[in-house]
XYZ file of C-alpha atoms in Angstrom:
259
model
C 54.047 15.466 98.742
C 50.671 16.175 100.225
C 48.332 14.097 101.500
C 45.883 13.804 98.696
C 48.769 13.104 96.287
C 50.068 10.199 98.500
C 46.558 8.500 99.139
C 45.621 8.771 95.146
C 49.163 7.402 94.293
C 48.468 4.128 96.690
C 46.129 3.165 94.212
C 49.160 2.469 91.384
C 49.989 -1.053 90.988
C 53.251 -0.181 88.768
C 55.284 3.019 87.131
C 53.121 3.111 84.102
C 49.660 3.788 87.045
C 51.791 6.056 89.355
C 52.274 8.428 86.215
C 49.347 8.641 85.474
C 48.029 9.447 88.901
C 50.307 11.966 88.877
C 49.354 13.404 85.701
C 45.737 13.510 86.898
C 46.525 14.981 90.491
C 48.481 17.808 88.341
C 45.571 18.608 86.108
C 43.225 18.469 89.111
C 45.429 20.917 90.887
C 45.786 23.441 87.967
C 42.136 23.248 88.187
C 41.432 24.601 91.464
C 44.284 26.789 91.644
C 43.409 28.239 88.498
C 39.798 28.555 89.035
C 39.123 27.252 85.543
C 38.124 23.794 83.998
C 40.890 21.454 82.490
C 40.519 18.242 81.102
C 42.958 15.279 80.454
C 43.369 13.318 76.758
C 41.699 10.040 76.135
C 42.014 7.659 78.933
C 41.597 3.814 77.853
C 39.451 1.834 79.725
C 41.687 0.153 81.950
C 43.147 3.844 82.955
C 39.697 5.006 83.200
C 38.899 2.740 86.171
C 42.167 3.341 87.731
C 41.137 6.973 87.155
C 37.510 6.823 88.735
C 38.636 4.837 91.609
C 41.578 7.158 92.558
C 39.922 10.278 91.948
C 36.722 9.271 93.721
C 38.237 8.374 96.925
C 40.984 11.010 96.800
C 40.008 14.207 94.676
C 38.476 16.795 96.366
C 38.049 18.683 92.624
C 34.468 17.588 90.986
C 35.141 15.490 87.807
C 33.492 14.290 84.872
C 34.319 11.949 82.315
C 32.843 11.522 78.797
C 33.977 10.305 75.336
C 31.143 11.144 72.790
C 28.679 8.975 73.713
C 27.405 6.934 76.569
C 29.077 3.942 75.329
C 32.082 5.108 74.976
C 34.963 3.442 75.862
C 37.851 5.877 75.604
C 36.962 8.789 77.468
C 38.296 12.185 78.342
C 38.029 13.285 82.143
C 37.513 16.976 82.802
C 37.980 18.629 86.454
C 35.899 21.951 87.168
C 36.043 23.759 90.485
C 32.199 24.811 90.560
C 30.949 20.871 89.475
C 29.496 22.112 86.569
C 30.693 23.567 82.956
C 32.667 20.838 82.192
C 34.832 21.256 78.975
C 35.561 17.670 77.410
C 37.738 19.302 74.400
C 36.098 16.767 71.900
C 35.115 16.668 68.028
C 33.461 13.964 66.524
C 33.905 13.669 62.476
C 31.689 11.893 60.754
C 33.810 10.568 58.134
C 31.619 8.313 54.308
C 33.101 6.158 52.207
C 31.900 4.375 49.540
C 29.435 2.041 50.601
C 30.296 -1.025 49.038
C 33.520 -0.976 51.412
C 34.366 -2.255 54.449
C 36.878 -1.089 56.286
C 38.057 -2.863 59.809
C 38.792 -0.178 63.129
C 42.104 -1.327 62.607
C 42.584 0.326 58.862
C 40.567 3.346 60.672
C 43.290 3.636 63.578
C 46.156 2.803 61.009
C 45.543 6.146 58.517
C 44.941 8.231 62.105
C 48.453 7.208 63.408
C 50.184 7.986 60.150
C 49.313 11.384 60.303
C 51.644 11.482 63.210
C 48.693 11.335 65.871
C 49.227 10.401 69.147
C 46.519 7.577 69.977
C 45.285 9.334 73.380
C 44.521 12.057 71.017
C 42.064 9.822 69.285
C 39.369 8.053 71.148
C 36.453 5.571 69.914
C 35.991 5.278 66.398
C 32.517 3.671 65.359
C 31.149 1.825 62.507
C 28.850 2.737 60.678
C 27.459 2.019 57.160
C 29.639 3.520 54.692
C 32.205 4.658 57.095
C 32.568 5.599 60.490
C 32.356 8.210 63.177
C 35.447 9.290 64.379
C 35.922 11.009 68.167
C 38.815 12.929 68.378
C 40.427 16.018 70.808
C 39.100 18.999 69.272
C 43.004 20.441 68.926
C 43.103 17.965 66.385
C 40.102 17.641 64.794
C 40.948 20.507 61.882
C 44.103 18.782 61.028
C 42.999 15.437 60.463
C 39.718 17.602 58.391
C 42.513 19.004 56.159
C 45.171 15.784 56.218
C 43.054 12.307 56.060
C 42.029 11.560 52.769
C 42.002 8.022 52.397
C 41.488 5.079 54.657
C 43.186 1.932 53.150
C 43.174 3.246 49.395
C 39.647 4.424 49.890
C 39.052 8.135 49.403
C 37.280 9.571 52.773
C 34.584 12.669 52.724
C 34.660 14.294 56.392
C 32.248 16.470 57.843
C 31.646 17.728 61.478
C 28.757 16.757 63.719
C 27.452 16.897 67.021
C 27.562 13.993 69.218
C 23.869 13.957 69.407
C 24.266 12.894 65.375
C 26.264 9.202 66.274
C 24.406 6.612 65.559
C 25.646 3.006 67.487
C 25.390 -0.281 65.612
C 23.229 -2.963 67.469
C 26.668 -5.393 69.165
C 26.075 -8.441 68.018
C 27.309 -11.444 69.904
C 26.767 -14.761 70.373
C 25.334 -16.234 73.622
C 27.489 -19.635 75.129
C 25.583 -21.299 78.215
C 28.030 -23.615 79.784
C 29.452 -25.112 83.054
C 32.781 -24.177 84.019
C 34.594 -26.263 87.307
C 35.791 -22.561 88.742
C 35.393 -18.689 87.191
C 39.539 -18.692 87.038
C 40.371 -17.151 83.852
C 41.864 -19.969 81.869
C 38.280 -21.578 82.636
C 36.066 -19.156 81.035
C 37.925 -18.384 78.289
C 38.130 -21.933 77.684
C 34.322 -21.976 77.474
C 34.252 -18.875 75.840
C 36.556 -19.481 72.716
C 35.791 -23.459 72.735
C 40.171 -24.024 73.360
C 41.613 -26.340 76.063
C 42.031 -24.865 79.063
C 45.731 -25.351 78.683
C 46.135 -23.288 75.199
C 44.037 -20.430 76.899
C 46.636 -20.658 80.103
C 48.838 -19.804 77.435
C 47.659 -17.612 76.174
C 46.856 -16.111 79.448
C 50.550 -16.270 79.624
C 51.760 -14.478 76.501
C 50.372 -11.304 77.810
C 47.365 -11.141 75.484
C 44.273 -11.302 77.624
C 43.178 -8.576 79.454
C 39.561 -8.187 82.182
C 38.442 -5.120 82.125
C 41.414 -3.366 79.965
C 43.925 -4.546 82.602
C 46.235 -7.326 81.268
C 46.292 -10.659 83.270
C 49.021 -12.853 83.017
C 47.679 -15.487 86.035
C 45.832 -17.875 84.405
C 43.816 -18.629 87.977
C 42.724 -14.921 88.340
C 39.233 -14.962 89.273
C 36.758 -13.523 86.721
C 33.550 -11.594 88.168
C 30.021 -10.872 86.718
C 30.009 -8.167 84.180
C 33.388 -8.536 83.301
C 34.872 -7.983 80.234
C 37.992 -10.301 78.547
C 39.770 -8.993 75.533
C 41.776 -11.772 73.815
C 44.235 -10.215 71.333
C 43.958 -11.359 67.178
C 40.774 -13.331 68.927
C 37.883 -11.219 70.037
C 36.269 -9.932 72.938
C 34.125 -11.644 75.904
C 31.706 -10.540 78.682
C 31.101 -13.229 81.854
C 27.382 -12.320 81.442
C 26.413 -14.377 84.051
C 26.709 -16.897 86.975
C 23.265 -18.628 87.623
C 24.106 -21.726 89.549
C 26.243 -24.442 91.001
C 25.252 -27.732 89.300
C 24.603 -31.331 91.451
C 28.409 -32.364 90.029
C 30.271 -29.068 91.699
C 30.208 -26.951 88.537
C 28.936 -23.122 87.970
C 26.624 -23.293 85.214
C 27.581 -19.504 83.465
C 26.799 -17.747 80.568
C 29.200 -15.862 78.388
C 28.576 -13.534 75.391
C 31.198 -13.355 72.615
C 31.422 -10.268 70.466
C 31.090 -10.978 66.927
């Protein structure tokens, strides 16, 4: 094992990360021996951190990553040799339904999979007003063209577009300005979802909260600035910001939930 290898695979907390370090040292490698630009599926955001943090401290093969659009949350990391030409293998469908439907990411996500897609082959899909933009890697982009024709009973008209075409929706939240005795986890999503601190330990618990992508299970894990907490079946959170420590010992915070 060389060096590079063994330094990016110190940053794996667990078998699931050290695989994926691996698979990313591999692709990096096949990109400098080959001389040619290669580029990994969709990485989630919890892998993409992993990912940048590894790769920036270990990698001596420019990278890139990119998933659409700035936003974007899934994202596909490419590896040239030269630091430049960098070959994301993406499509982005812009798929219209009628507009007097709504249809949730989930029923979006649900007729993708049961064409038999693997989800890293699929990465954000966004709303939009009678239907949605769907990113996708552009090995697969043809067959979902010719295979997805409804989404939840609804029939679907595709049609490909450029990325410079997606249009974001506005996120709408709303804003919570509170005081919290600590920024442990059980406190601010306490504050954030208005439940005792003991049902959000809980939940905590059960494996369905996650900062930043990564799941958290320790109800005392410290939550930073900028953060993001996913509860799961609840919504989605952002620590927007600590302003002060109040006379009685609390941090006054405030906390945006995703609507």
């Amino acid at each position: 094992m060389t060096k590079e290898r063994e330094e990016m695979l110190a940053f794996a907390k667990n078998d699931d990360e050290r695989k994926l370090l691996c698979r990313l040292y591999d692709i990096a490698q096949g990109a400098r021996q080959h001389h040619s630009v290669k580029s990994t599926q969709f990485l989630n955001g919890h892998e993409l951190l992993l990912a940048q943090r590894a790769l920036s401290k270990c990698c001596s093969v420019c990278f890139s990553a990119y998933g659409g659009y700035d936003e974007a949350e899934r994202r596909v990391i490419s590896f040239s040799p030269d630091g430049d030409d960098f070959d994301y293998g993406i499509c982005i469908i812009k798929a219209s339904i009628n507009k007097e439907v709504s249809l949730s990411h989930r029923d979006w996500l649900g007729s993708l999979l049961s064409l038999g897609i693997r989800r890293e082959k699929i990465g954000d899909i966004i709303p939009m007003e009678g239907g949605a933009y769907i990113v996708c890697c552009s090995d697969i982009g043809e067959y979902i063209m010719s295979n997805l024709e409804s989404v939840a009973n609804t029939p679907v008209h595709l049609l490909m577009c450029d990325d410079n075409e997606i249009i974001t929706p506005e996120k709408r939240y709303k804003e919570i300005r509170s005081t919290v005795p600590s920024l442990r986890l059980d406190c601010i999503l306490s504050a954030g979802i208005n439940l005792s601190r003991s049902d959000s330990a809980s939940l905590i618990k059960s494996g369905r909260v996650s900062v930043n992508w990564e799941v958290i299970e320790s109800p005392s894990h410290i939550v930073r600035e900028k953060q993001i907490i996913s509860v799961k079946g609840i919504g989605r959170l952002e620590l927007f910001e600590i302003r002060n420590e109040t006379k009685k010992g609390r941090t006054a915070v405030t906390i945006k939930r995703f609507l």
